[in-house]
Coordinates of C-alpha atoms in Angstrom, one line a residue:
X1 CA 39.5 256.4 82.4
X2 CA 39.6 257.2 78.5
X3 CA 41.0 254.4 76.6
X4 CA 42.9 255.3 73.6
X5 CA 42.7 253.5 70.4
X6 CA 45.3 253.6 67.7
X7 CA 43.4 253.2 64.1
X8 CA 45.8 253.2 61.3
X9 CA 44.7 255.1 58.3
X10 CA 46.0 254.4 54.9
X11 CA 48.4 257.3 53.3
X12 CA 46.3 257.2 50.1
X13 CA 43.2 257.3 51.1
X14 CA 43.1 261.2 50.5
X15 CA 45.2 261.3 47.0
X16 CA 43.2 258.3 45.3
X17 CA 39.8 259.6 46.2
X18 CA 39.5 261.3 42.9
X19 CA 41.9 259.5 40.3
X20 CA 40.1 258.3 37.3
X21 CA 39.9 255.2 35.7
X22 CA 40.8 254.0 32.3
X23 CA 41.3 250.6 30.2
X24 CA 45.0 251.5 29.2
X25 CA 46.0 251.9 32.6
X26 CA 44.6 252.2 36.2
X27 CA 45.6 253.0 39.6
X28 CA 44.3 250.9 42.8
X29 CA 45.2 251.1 46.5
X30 CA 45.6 247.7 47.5
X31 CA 44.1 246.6 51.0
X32 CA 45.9 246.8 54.3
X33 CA 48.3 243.9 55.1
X34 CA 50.5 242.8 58.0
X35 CA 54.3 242.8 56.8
X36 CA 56.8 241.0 58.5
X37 CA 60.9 241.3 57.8
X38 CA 62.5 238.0 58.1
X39 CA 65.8 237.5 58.4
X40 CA 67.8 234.3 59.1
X41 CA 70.2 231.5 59.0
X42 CA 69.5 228.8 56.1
X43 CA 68.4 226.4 58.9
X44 CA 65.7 229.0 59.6
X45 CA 64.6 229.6 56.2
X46 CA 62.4 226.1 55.9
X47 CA 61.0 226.8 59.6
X48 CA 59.6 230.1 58.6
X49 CA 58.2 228.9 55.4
X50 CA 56.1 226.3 57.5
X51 CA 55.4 228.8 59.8
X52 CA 54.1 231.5 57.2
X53 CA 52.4 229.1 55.2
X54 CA 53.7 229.9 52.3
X55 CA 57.8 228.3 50.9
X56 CA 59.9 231.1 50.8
X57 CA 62.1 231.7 47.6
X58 CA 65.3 231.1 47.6
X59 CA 66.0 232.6 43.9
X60 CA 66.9 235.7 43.6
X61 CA 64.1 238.3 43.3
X62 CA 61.2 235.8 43.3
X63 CA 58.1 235.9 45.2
X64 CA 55.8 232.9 46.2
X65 CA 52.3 233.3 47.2
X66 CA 49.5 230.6 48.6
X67 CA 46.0 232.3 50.4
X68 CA 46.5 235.9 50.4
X69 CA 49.8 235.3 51.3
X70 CA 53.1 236.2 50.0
X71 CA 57.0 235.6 50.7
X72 CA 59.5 238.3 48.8
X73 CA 63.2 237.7 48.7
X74 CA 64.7 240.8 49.2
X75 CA 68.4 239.2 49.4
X76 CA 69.8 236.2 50.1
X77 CA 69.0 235.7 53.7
X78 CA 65.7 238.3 53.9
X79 CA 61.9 238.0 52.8
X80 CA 59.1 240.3 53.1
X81 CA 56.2 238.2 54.3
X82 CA 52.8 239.4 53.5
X83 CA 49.4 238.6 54.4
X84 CA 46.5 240.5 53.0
X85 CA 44.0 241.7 55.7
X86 CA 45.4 240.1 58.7
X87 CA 46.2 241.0 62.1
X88 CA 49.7 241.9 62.4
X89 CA 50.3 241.0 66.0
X90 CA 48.4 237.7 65.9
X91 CA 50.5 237.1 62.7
X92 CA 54.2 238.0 64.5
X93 CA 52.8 236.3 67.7
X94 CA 52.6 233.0 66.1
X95 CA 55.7 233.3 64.0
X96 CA 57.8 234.1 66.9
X97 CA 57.1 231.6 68.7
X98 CA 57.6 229.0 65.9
X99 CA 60.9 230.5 65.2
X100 CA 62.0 230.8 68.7
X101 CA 64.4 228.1 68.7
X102 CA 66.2 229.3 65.6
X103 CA 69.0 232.1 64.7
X104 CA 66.5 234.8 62.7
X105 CA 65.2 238.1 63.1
X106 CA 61.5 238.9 62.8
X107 CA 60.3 242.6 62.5
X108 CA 56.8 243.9 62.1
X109 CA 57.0 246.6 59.0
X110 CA 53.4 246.2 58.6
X111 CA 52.9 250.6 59.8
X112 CA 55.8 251.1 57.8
X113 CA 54.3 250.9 53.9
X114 CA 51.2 250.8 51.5
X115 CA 51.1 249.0 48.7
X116 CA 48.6 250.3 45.4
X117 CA 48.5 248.5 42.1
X118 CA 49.1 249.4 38.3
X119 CA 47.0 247.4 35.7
X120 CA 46.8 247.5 31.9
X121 CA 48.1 247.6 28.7
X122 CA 50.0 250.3 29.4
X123 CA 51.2 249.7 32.9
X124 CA 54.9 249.4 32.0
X125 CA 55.5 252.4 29.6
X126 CA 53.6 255.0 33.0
X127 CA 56.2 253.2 35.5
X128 CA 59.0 253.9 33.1
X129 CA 58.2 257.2 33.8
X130 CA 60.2 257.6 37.0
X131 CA 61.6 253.2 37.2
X132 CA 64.6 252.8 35.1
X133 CA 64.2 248.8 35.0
X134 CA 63.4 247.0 31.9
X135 CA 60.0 246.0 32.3
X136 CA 59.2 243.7 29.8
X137 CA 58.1 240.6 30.3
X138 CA 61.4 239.0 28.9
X139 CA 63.3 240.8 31.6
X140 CA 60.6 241.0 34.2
X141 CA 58.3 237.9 34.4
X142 CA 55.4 237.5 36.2
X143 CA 56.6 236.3 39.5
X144 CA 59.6 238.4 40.1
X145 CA 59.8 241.8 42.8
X146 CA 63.1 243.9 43.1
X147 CA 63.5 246.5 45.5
X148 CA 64.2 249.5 43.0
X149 CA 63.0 253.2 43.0
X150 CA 60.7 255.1 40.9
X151 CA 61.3 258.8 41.1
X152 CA 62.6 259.3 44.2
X153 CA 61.2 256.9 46.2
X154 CA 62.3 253.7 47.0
X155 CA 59.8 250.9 46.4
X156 CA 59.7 247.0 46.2
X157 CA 58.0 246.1 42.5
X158 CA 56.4 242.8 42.2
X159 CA 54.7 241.6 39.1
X160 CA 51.6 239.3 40.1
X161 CA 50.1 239.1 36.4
X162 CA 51.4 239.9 33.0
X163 CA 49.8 243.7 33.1
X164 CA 49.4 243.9 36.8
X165 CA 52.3 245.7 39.0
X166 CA 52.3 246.0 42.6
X167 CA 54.6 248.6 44.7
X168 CA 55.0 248.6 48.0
X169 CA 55.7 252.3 49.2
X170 CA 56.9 253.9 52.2
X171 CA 53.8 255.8 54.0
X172 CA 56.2 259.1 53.5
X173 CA 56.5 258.3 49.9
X174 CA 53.3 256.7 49.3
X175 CA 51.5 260.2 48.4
X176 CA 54.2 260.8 45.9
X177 CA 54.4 258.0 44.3
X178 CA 50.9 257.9 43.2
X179 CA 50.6 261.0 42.2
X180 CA 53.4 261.0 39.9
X181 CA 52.0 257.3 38.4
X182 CA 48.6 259.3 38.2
X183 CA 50.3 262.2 36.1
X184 CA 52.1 260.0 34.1
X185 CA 48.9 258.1 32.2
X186 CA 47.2 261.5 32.1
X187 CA 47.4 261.3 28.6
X188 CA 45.2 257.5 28.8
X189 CA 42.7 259.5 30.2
X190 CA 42.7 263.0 28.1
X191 CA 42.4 260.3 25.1
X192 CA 39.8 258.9 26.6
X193 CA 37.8 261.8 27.4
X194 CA 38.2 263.2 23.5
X195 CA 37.0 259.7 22.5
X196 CA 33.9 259.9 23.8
X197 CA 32.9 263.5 23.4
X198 CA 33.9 262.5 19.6

C-alpha cells in the first residue's frame, strides 16, 4: 500500500524567488510556524500563558514574545500563539491537554497563513501604500500588532523592531500581498540601480 504524505509548501515560495534586495527596504518570507487561535475565559488566560510559554497580553494590541515564540491579542478574550519552526500537532497536543480542564477554545490556523517581513528605513512609507494606519513609531511602537488590511487583504501587522514589520497573510492573499509590497519600493531599487551604473 502507497502511503500518502501531505508536505505543505509555502504560498511565496514562487513570487519571492526573484524580488531584489535593497538598504531602503527589503522583502523576506519568514519561516514556517505553527499557529494556534486561543480563545477563553479570564480563568483560562493565565493557564494558557504557562502552557505556551510565553504570558499572553492582556493590553490591547500588544504582543509578547520569549524563544521563538509569540502571543498576539487579537481582542479581548483571543491570541494568536506562535511558535517559529515547530510542529503544529505536538504544539496543539500539549496545549490541549493542559487546557482541558478550562472553558477555551484552541484551533490550529497554522495551514491557514504565511507570514514575510518588511525591513528598512523605508518600510512604513511602502506599507502605506495599500495600510491606511499611522505607522509611526509614536502611534505604532515596537511591540504592538492590529489586525488591519493592506489593499485588499486582510492581515495581522506586528512591529518586532523599530524598521522591521511583520504580516501575517492569508495563503489566498499571501501572493498578493507581496507583490503589491514588492511594487511599491520599486522605486528603492530603480534608484539603486542608477546609483551604481552612475
Amino acid at each position: 500500500m502507497v502511503e500518502a504524505t501531505i508536505v505543505r509548501v509555502n504560498s511565496l515560495s514562487a513570487v519571492s524567488r526573484d524580488s531584489a534586495s535593497s538598504p531602503q527596504v527589503s522583502l523576506a518570507v519568514l519561516p514556517d510556524a505553527a499557529k494556534l487561535v486561543f480563545r477563553g475565559r479570564p480563568s483560562a488566560i493565565g493557564a494558557a500563558g504557562e502552557a505556551f510559554g510565553v504570558e499572553l497580553p492582556q493590553t490591547a494590541n500588544r504582543f509578547r514574545e520569549a524563544a521563538g515564540r509569540r502571543a498576539y491579542w487579537l481582542g479581548p478574550d483571543e491570541w494568536l500563539l506562535e511558535a517559529i519552526e515547530e510542529d503544529p500537532s505536538e504544539l496543539f497536543s500539549m496545549m490541549a491537554e493542559k487546557l482541558a480542564s478550562y472553558s477555551c477554545s484552541l484551533v490550529d490556523v497554522s495551514h491557514r497563513s504565511d507570514s514575510m517581513e518588511i525591513r528598512g528605513p523605508m518600510s512604513e512609507y511602502v506599507l502605506n501604500h495599500g495600510c491606511p494606519l499611522d505607522l509611526a513609531e509614536r502611534a505604532f511602537p515596537i511591540g504592538m500588532c492590529t489586525r488591519t488590511i493592506l489593499g485588499k487583504s486582510p492581515i495581522v501587522l506586528s512591529r518586532p523592531e523599530r524598521e522591521v514589520f511583520h504580516l501575517d497573510v492569508w495563503r489566498s492573499f499571501s501572493p498578493y500581498v507581496w507583490l503589491l509590497l514588492d511594487e511599491a519600493r520599486q522605486e528603492f531599487l530603480h534608484d539603486q540601480v542608477t546609483h551604481v551604473i552612475s
